[in-house]
Amino acid sequence: MPDHLLEQGPERKPERKPEREPEREPEREPEREREREPEREREREPERGTERGGLRRLPFRRANVLDPPAEFAALRAEGPVRQVRTLSGATAWAVTGHDAAYRLFADPRLGRSYPGPDPDRAPRVSASPFAGRPYGDPVTERERHLRMRQVLAPSFSTRRVRLLAGRADALVDGLLEAMAARTPPGDLHQLVSEPLPVLMMCELFGVPYEDRDRFRAWSGAYARFDAPEVARAAQRELFSYVRELVEQRRDRPADDVISDLAALEGLPEAEIVQLTMLLMFAGHDTAVTRIDYGALLLLRHPEQYAALGADPSLVPGAVEEMLRMSVPSDHGLVRYAHADIETDGVTIRTGDAVLIFHGVANRDPAAFPDPDRFDITRVRESARPSLAFGYATHFCVGAQLARAQLGSVFGRLARRFPALRPAVPLSELRATANTVTGGLTALPVTW
Ligand code: HEM
């Protein structure tokens, strides 16, 4: 979300005032003004680089689609937790060091909600309605989150994941057969990376496969960070769609997540719909982008691709290394400080925004020697955990399912298409510019 997310549903204000109000930031008013500016005005502003006051300003520029902007490494060299200016013009703490990210992921003083009385005054990260601002109520956040995890856990049981892993194998085989029937070159993004996660979502939720294009469109629109109205409209449409599905499952339960949720005693319909939407968004674009990035990384290392095709036991390690190296988005995971936090030589004040750049932390040389080297056998020698699925409280609910899906794609791709290679140089690949999840617009390959 992640890359995402909202477990508390649409934006809401806290019910009661906390003991202590956070200090106000001088730039918040201009920041709110900025949010109201027409998009065209904002586009004309100088966008990158270091401003006069010394803060680096997001977004940073990438040299190529694969590697996170070099400016993140420069920032980390200054310190693992440093202030930056966000896309919305507010200040936020950027966490780029692995050790700091690991600790802060687990720090109970950080939350997704804003600890002040008015979340509209919180420092904004972007105009995205779900990943650019706080969510939920600081008083109930922890309890609601815990409940969400408890409610979702049975739907991601070992049995369900095993079942879905089997389905993933069959779905991948189908997609690869269709690809083999074509004359090369082709776009792997269109042929495999986009359809597979949608098909998996259809399996998970029992959604009719005919609805896949609508779902894909909503998912893309919802991830937009530059057009809040478009994102909100997608959210509303998906809400109605999912509500209908929930009603259907109440009448005719099946072996899927919506039926699991609908069968739970006392879980209100609106909450079931929100949880389903959360899963749909959390599990879709994240998987699409990792299939693209993983394939690209492998194809740029033909000897490792060949080794993977020859030895299936390399698949789990390859998946971990792809996840570590794939940084499709430069949006950090958003948190707000609910208390003052002394860390790594700085003080994060109550109410400050914190952006955990977990993908950048996964390239920290202090955690992974020679971090920009892709090595599918690295997992054996690595002492530090990858943060690709986050860590601690919000650790990805679908991590095992995602791993199964990726393992299925890459193992099968390497065996079925041993001669697969990129059809264009890296410099010609384009990144999606305006979504929180990022990713490639196309991945031309030949075989
Ligand atoms: C390769 C694919 C995926 C990646 C890289 C990924 C990554 C992540 C990350 C980094 C987080 C932590 C967010 C944070 O700390 O704020 C997260 C949370 C989450 N993910 Fe995933 N994810 C993937 C696939 C999935 C799938 C397939 C599902 C379910 C169908 C899913 C459901 C969730 C949910 C519900 C959360 C929220 C957990 C919470 O807040 O407690 N993810 N994911």
Short mmCIF file of N, CA, C and O and ligand atoms in Angstrom, two decimals, residues 3-5 7 105 112 145 148-149 152 156 201 204 278-279 282-283 286-287 290 323 333 335 358 387-390 393-398 401-402 406, ligand 1:
data_model
loop_
_atom_site.label_atom_id
_atom_site.label_comp_id
_atom_site.label_asym_id
_atom_site.label_seq_id
_atom_site.Cartn_x
_atom_site.Cartn_y
_atom_site.Cartn_z
N ASP A 3 2.78 0.40 0.81
CA ASP A 3 2.15 0.73 -0.38
C ASP A 3 0.72 1.23 -0.09
O ASP A 3 0.19 1.84 -0.99
N HIS A 4 -0.05 0.94 1.00
CA HIS A 4 -1.45 1.16 1.20
C HIS A 4 -1.69 1.64 2.65
O HIS A 4 -0.78 1.77 3.38
N LEU A 5 -2.70 1.89 3.35
CA LEU A 5 -4.01 1.32 3.32
C LEU A 5 -4.95 1.93 4.34
O LEU A 5 -4.53 2.64 5.23
N GLU A 7 -7.56 0.60 7.15
CA GLU A 7 -8.37 -0.45 7.75
C GLU A 7 -9.56 0.17 8.46
O GLU A 7 -10.49 -0.50 8.82
N PHE A 105 8.82 0.49 12.54
CA PHE A 105 7.65 -0.33 12.17
C PHE A 105 7.00 -0.91 13.44
O PHE A 105 5.78 -1.06 13.51
N ARG A 112 -1.47 5.19 12.32
CA ARG A 112 -1.95 5.70 11.03
C ARG A 112 -2.85 6.90 11.23
O ARG A 112 -3.13 7.65 10.30
N HIS A 145 -7.64 -2.08 14.80
CA HIS A 145 -6.68 -2.78 13.97
C HIS A 145 -6.52 -4.23 14.42
O HIS A 145 -6.50 -5.16 13.60
N MET A 148 -9.36 -6.13 13.23
CA MET A 148 -9.26 -6.40 11.79
C MET A 148 -8.37 -7.62 11.55
O MET A 148 -8.70 -8.51 10.78
N ARG A 149 -7.23 -7.66 12.24
CA ARG A 149 -6.30 -8.78 12.04
C ARG A 149 -6.96 -10.10 12.47
O ARG A 149 -6.81 -11.12 11.80
N LEU A 152 -9.54 -11.20 9.88
CA LEU A 152 -8.98 -11.64 8.60
C LEU A 152 -8.16 -12.93 8.69
O LEU A 152 -8.05 -13.66 7.71
N PHE A 156 -6.94 -16.28 5.71
CA PHE A 156 -5.61 -16.51 5.14
C PHE A 156 -4.94 -17.69 5.84
O PHE A 156 -3.73 -17.70 6.05
N MET A 201 -7.52 -12.55 -7.28
CA MET A 201 -8.55 -11.84 -6.50
C MET A 201 -9.92 -12.46 -6.75
O MET A 201 -10.71 -12.62 -5.84
N LEU A 204 -10.00 -15.51 -4.69
CA LEU A 204 -10.06 -15.20 -3.26
C LEU A 204 -11.45 -14.77 -2.83
O LEU A 204 -11.93 -15.12 -1.76
N LEU A 278 -10.32 -3.27 1.20
CA LEU A 278 -8.93 -3.15 1.66
C LEU A 278 -8.08 -4.27 1.06
O LEU A 278 -7.01 -4.03 0.51
N LEU A 279 -8.60 -5.49 1.13
CA LEU A 279 -7.85 -6.63 0.60
C LEU A 279 -7.66 -6.52 -0.91
O LEU A 279 -6.60 -6.82 -1.44
N ALA A 282 -5.07 -3.84 -1.45
CA ALA A 282 -3.77 -4.20 -0.88
C ALA A 282 -3.10 -5.30 -1.69
O ALA A 282 -1.88 -5.36 -1.77
N GLY A 283 -3.93 -6.18 -2.28
CA GLY A 283 -3.35 -7.36 -2.90
C GLY A 283 -3.24 -7.29 -4.41
O GLY A 283 -2.72 -8.22 -5.02
N THR A 286 0.07 -4.24 -5.80
CA THR A 286 1.33 -4.69 -5.19
C THR A 286 1.86 -5.92 -5.93
O THR A 286 3.04 -6.02 -6.23
N ALA A 287 0.94 -6.84 -6.24
CA ALA A 287 1.36 -8.07 -6.92
C ALA A 287 1.71 -7.79 -8.38
O ALA A 287 2.72 -8.30 -8.89
N ARG A 290 5.15 -6.30 -8.55
CA ARG A 290 6.25 -7.22 -8.19
C ARG A 290 6.47 -8.27 -9.27
O ARG A 290 7.59 -8.73 -9.46
N LEU A 323 11.64 -9.58 -4.18
CA LEU A 323 10.85 -8.70 -3.31
C LEU A 323 11.76 -7.65 -2.67
O LEU A 323 11.39 -6.48 -2.54
N LEU A 333 5.58 4.44 3.45
CA LEU A 333 4.39 4.05 4.23
C LEU A 333 4.18 5.11 5.30
O LEU A 333 5.11 5.46 6.04
N ARG A 335 2.96 7.18 8.57
CA ARG A 335 2.60 7.07 9.98
C ARG A 335 2.59 8.47 10.60
O ARG A 335 3.20 9.39 10.06
N HIS A 358 10.36 1.56 3.02
CA HIS A 358 10.84 0.19 3.30
C HIS A 358 11.64 -0.38 2.13
O HIS A 358 12.58 -1.14 2.34
N LEU A 387 12.26 -6.08 4.37
CA LEU A 387 11.07 -5.36 4.84
C LEU A 387 10.03 -5.22 3.74
O LEU A 387 9.15 -4.37 3.80
N ALA A 388 10.13 -6.08 2.73
CA ALA A 388 9.24 -5.96 1.56
C ALA A 388 7.76 -6.04 1.94
O ALA A 388 6.91 -5.43 1.29
N PHE A 389 7.43 -6.79 2.98
CA PHE A 389 6.04 -6.88 3.42
C PHE A 389 5.81 -6.09 4.70
O PHE A 389 4.84 -6.33 5.43
N GLY A 390 6.68 -5.13 4.98
CA GLY A 390 6.58 -4.39 6.22
C GLY A 390 7.09 -5.25 7.37
O GLY A 390 7.78 -6.27 7.16
N THR A 393 3.36 -4.84 13.56
CA THR A 393 1.90 -4.69 13.66
C THR A 393 1.17 -4.79 12.33
O THR A 393 0.12 -5.41 12.23
N HIS A 394 1.68 -4.11 11.31
CA HIS A 394 0.96 -4.06 10.04
C HIS A 394 1.53 -5.02 9.00
O HIS A 394 1.27 -4.87 7.81
N PHE A 395 2.34 -5.98 9.44
CA PHE A 395 2.94 -6.91 8.49
C PHE A 395 1.86 -7.46 7.55
O PHE A 395 0.75 -7.80 7.97
N CYS A 396 2.22 -7.54 6.28
CA CYS A 396 1.26 -7.88 5.23
C CYS A 396 0.44 -9.15 5.53
O CYS A 396 1.01 -10.23 5.75
N VAL A 397 -0.86 -9.00 5.50
CA VAL A 397 -1.76 -10.12 5.74
C VAL A 397 -1.65 -11.18 4.63
O VAL A 397 -1.81 -12.38 4.86
N GLY A 398 -1.36 -10.70 3.40
CA GLY A 398 -1.35 -11.61 2.26
C GLY A 398 0.04 -12.07 1.86
O GLY A 398 0.23 -12.58 0.73
N LEU A 401 0.35 -15.64 0.55
CA LEU A 401 -0.36 -15.77 -0.73
C LEU A 401 0.46 -15.12 -1.85
O LEU A 401 0.61 -15.67 -2.95
N ALA A 402 1.01 -13.94 -1.55
CA ALA A 402 1.82 -13.23 -2.55
C ALA A 402 3.06 -14.04 -2.91
O ALA A 402 3.42 -14.18 -4.09
N LEU A 406 4.01 -15.38 -6.63
CA LEU A 406 5.27 -15.02 -7.31
C LEU A 406 6.10 -16.26 -7.61
O LEU A 406 6.68 -16.39 -8.69
C1 HEM B 1 3.84 -8.86 -3.62
C2 HEM B 1 2.70 -8.43 -3.16
C3 HEM B 1 2.54 -7.65 -1.89
C4 HEM B 1 3.39 -6.76 -1.29
C5 HEM B 1 4.78 -6.35 -1.75
C6 HEM B 1 2.73 -6.27 -0.10
C7 HEM B 1 3.30 -5.37 0.79
C8 HEM B 1 2.69 -4.94 1.94
C9 HEM B 1 3.29 -4.04 2.91
C10 HEM B 1 4.67 -3.40 2.79
C11 HEM B 1 2.40 -3.87 3.92
C12 HEM B 1 2.61 -3.05 5.19
C13 HEM B 1 1.93 -1.71 5.10
C14 HEM B 1 2.24 -0.82 6.27
O1 HEM B 1 3.05 -1.16 7.15
O2 HEM B 1 1.65 0.28 6.32
C15 HEM B 1 1.23 -4.64 3.59
C16 HEM B 1 0.09 -4.70 4.37
C17 HEM B 1 -1.04 -5.38 4.00
N1 HEM B 1 -1.18 -6.23 2.94
FE1 HEM B 1 0.17 -6.62 1.53
N2 HEM B 1 1.50 -6.85 0.00
C18 HEM B 1 1.35 -7.72 -1.07
C19 HEM B 1 0.27 -8.53 -1.32
C20 HEM B 1 -0.86 -8.60 -0.56
C21 HEM B 1 -1.97 -9.50 -0.80
C22 HEM B 1 -2.04 -10.53 -1.94
C23 HEM B 1 -2.92 -9.21 0.15
C24 HEM B 1 -4.28 -9.83 0.36
C25 HEM B 1 -5.03 -10.30 -0.56
C26 HEM B 1 -2.37 -8.17 1.01
C27 HEM B 1 -3.03 -7.63 2.08
C28 HEM B 1 -2.47 -6.72 2.95
C29 HEM B 1 -3.20 -6.14 4.07
C30 HEM B 1 -4.65 -6.39 4.43
C31 HEM B 1 -2.30 -5.29 4.72
C32 HEM B 1 -2.59 -4.43 5.94
C33 HEM B 1 -2.09 -5.09 7.16
C34 HEM B 1 -2.27 -4.24 8.38
O3 HEM B 1 -2.43 -3.03 8.29
O4 HEM B 1 -2.24 -4.83 9.47
N3 HEM B 1 -1.13 -7.83 0.55
N4 HEM B 1 1.43 -5.29 2.41
#
